[in-house]
Short mmCIF file of C-alpha atoms in Angstrom, two decimals:
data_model
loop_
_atom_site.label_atom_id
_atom_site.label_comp_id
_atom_site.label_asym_id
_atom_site.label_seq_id
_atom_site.Cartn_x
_atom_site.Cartn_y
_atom_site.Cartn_z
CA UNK A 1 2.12 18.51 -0.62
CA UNK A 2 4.53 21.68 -0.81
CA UNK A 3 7.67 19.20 -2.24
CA UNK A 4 5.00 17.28 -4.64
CA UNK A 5 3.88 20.67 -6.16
CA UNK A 6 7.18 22.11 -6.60
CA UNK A 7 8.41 18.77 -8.04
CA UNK A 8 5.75 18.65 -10.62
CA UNK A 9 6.45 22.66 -11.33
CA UNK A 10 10.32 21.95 -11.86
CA UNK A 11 10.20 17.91 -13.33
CA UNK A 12 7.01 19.24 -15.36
CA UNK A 13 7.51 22.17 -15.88
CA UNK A 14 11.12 21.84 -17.68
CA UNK A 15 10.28 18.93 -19.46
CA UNK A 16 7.40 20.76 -21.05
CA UNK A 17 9.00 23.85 -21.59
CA UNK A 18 11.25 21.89 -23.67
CA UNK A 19 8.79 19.91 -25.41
CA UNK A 20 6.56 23.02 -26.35
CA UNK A 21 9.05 25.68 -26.86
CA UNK A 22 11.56 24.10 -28.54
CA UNK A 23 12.87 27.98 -30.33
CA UNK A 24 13.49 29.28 -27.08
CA UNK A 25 14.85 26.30 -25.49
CA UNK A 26 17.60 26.37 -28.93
CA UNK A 27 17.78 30.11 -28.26
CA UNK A 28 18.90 29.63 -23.99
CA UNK A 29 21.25 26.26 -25.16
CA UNK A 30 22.69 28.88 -27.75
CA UNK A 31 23.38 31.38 -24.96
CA UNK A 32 24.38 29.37 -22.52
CA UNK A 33 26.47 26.71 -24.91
CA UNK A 34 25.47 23.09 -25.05
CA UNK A 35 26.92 21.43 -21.84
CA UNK A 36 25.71 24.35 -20.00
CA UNK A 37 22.25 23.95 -20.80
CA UNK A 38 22.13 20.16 -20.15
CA UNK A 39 23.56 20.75 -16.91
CA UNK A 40 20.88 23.43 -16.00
CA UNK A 41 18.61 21.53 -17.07
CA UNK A 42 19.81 18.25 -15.54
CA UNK A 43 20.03 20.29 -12.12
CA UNK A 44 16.50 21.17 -12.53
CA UNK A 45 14.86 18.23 -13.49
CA UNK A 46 16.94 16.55 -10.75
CA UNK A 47 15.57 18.37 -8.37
CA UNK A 48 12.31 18.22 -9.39
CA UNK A 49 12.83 14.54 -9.72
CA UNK A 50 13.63 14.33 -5.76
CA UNK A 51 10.82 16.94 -4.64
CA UNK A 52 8.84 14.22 -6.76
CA UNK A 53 9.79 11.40 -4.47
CA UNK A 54 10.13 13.28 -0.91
CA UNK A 55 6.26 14.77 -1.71
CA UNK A 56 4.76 11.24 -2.54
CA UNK A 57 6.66 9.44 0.10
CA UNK A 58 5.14 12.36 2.52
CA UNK A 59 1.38 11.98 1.01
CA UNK A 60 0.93 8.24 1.91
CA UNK A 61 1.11 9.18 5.74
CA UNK A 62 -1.46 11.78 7.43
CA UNK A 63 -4.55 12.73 5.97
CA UNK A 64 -3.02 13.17 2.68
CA UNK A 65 -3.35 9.38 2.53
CA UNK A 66 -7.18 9.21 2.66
CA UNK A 67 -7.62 12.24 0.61
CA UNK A 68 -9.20 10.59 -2.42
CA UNK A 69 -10.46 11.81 -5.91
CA UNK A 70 -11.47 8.89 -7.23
CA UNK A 71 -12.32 5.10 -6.28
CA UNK A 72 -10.33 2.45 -8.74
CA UNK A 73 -12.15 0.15 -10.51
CA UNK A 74 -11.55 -3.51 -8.42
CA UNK A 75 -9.86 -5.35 -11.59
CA UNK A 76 -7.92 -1.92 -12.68
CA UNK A 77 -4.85 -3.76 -10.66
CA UNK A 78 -4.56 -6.36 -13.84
CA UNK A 79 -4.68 -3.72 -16.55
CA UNK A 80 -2.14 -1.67 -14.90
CA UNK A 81 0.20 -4.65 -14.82
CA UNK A 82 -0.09 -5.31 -18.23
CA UNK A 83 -0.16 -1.50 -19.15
CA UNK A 84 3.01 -1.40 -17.02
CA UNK A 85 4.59 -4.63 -18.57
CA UNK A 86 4.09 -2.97 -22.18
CA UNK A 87 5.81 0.49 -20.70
CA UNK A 88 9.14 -1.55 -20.04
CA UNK A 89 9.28 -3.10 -22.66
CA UNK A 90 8.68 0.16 -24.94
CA UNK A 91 11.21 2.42 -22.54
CA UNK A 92 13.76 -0.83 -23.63
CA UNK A 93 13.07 -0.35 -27.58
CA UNK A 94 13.51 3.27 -27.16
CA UNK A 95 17.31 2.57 -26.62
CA UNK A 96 17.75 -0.01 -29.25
CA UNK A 97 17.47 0.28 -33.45
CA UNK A 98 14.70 -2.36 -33.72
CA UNK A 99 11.36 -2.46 -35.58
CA UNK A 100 9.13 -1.02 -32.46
CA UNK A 101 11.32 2.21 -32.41
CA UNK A 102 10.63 2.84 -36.15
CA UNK A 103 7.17 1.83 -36.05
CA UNK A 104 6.17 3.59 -32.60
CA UNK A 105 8.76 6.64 -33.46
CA UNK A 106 8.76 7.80 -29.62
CA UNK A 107 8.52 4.46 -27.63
CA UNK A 108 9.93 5.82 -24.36
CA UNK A 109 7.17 8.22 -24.19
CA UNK A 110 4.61 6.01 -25.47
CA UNK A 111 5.94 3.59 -22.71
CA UNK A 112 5.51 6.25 -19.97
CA UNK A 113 2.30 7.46 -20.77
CA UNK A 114 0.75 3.91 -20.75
CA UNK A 115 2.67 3.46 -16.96
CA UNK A 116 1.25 6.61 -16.01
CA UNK A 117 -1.87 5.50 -17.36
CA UNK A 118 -1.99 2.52 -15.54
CA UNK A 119 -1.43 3.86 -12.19
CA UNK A 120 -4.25 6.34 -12.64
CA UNK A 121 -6.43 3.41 -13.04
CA UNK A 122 -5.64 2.15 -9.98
CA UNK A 123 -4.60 4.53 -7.73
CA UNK A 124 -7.21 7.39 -6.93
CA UNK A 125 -5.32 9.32 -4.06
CA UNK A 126 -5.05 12.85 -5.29
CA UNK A 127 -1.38 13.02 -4.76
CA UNK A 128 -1.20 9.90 -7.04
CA UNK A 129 -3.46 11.59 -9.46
CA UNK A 130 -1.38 14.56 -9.60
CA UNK A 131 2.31 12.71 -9.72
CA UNK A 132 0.92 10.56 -12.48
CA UNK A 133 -1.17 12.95 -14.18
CA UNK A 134 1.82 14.76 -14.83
CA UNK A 135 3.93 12.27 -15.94
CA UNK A 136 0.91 11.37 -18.73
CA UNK A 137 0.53 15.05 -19.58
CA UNK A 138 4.46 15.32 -20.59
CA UNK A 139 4.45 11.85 -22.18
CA UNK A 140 1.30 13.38 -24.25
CA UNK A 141 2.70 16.23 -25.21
CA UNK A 142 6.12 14.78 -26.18
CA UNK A 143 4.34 12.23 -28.62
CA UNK A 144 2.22 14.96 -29.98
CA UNK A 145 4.66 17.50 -30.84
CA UNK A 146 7.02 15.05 -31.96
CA UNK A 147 4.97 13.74 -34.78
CA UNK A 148 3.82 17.57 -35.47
CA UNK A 149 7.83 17.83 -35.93
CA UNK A 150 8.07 14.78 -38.12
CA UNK A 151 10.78 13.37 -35.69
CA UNK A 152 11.53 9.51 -37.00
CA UNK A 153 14.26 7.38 -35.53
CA UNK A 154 16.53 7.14 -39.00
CA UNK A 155 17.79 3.60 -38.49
CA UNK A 156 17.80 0.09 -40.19
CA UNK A 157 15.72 -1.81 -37.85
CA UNK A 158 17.17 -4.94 -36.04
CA UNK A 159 15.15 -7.59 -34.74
CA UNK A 160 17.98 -8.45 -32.16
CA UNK A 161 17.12 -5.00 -30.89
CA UNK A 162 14.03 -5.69 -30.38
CA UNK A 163 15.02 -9.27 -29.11
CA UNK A 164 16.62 -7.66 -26.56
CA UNK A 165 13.87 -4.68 -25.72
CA UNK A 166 11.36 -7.63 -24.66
CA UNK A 167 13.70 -9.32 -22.27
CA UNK A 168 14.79 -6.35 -20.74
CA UNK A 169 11.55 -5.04 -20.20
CA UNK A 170 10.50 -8.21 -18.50
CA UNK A 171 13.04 -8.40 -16.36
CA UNK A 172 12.64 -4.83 -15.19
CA UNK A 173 9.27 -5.46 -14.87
CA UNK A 174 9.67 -8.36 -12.70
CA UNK A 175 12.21 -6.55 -10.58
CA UNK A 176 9.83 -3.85 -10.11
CA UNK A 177 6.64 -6.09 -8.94
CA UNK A 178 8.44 -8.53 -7.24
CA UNK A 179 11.41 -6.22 -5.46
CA UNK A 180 10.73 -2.60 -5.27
CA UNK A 181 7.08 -2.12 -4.81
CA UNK A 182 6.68 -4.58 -2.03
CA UNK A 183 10.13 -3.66 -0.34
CA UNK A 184 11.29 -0.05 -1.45
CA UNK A 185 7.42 1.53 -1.85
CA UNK A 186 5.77 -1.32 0.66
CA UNK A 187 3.12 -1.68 -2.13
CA UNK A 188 2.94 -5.20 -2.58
CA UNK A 189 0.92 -5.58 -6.09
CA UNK A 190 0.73 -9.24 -5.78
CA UNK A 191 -1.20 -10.23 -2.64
#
């Protein structure tokens, strides 16, 4: 659990400390210039990204993988699919101009915190609970203080955009359910 801690301190922890503080964060990318900064804090996240993935990989064997906070509700599998459907498609509008990133203003967040969401529902393993409790708490927080801020995408919204948002989602989606949950994770959702 040593890796999934420190992953969640570093990922978390950088991503928040951006999100909440954004006067010091201008004040260190002043100091340290702009490419500077993104490379610190590319370093960090990185490695807080791979801590992430070695500490979860390393829960599911041992007693880590009975240690349980929660039981999932028995049909929470079909929300989280659809919860998880909806989070590709919003993580593809967040790189467009279409109608969904000026109505939803922070799609790519919204779009992790409803994946996150959905594997709480229906995973209850504490190391699950903390990975993805994490991920909702940032995705919160960046939604939050980016409407505090006022931050709006400043586009003229394109419905080829969005077009193109939905098909990519669904294809990433199906590549995820059908490819690398049952062979990469060996967590076949469809049984």
């Amino acid at each position: 659990m040593t890796a999934l801690y420190l992953g969640i301190i570093l990922f978390g922890g950088s991503h928040l400390f951006s999100i909440l503080f954004a006067g010091a964060r201008d004040s260190l990318k002043l100091k340290l210039g702009e490419k500077a900064w993104k490379g610190v804090y590319s370093l960090v996240s990185l490695a807080g990204l791979v801590l992430l993935v070695v500490g979860y990989w390393q829960s599911r064997g041992g007693p880590l993988a009975a240690d349980w906070v929660y039981v999932p509700y028995d049909g929470a599998r079909h929300i989280t699919m659809l919860l998880v459907l909806l989070a590709f498609i919003l993580l593809g509008a967040s790189h467009g101009k279409g109608y969904l990133k000026k109505w939803l203003h922070n799609p790519m967040s919204i779009g992790i915190a409803l994946w996150a969401t959905g594997h709480l529902l229906s995973n209850g393993k504490r190391t699950a609970v903390y990975l993805f409790g994490m991920f909702l708490v940032v995705a919160l927080a960046d939604i939050i203080m980016s409407e505090l801020r006022g931050k709006r995408p400043a586009h003229e919204p394109r419905l080829r955009s969005d077009i193109i948002a939905v098909i990519a989602g669904v294809v990433l989606y199906a590549i995820f359910l059908f490819g690398f949950h049952p062979y990469v994770l060996n967590l076949p959702i469809i049984q």
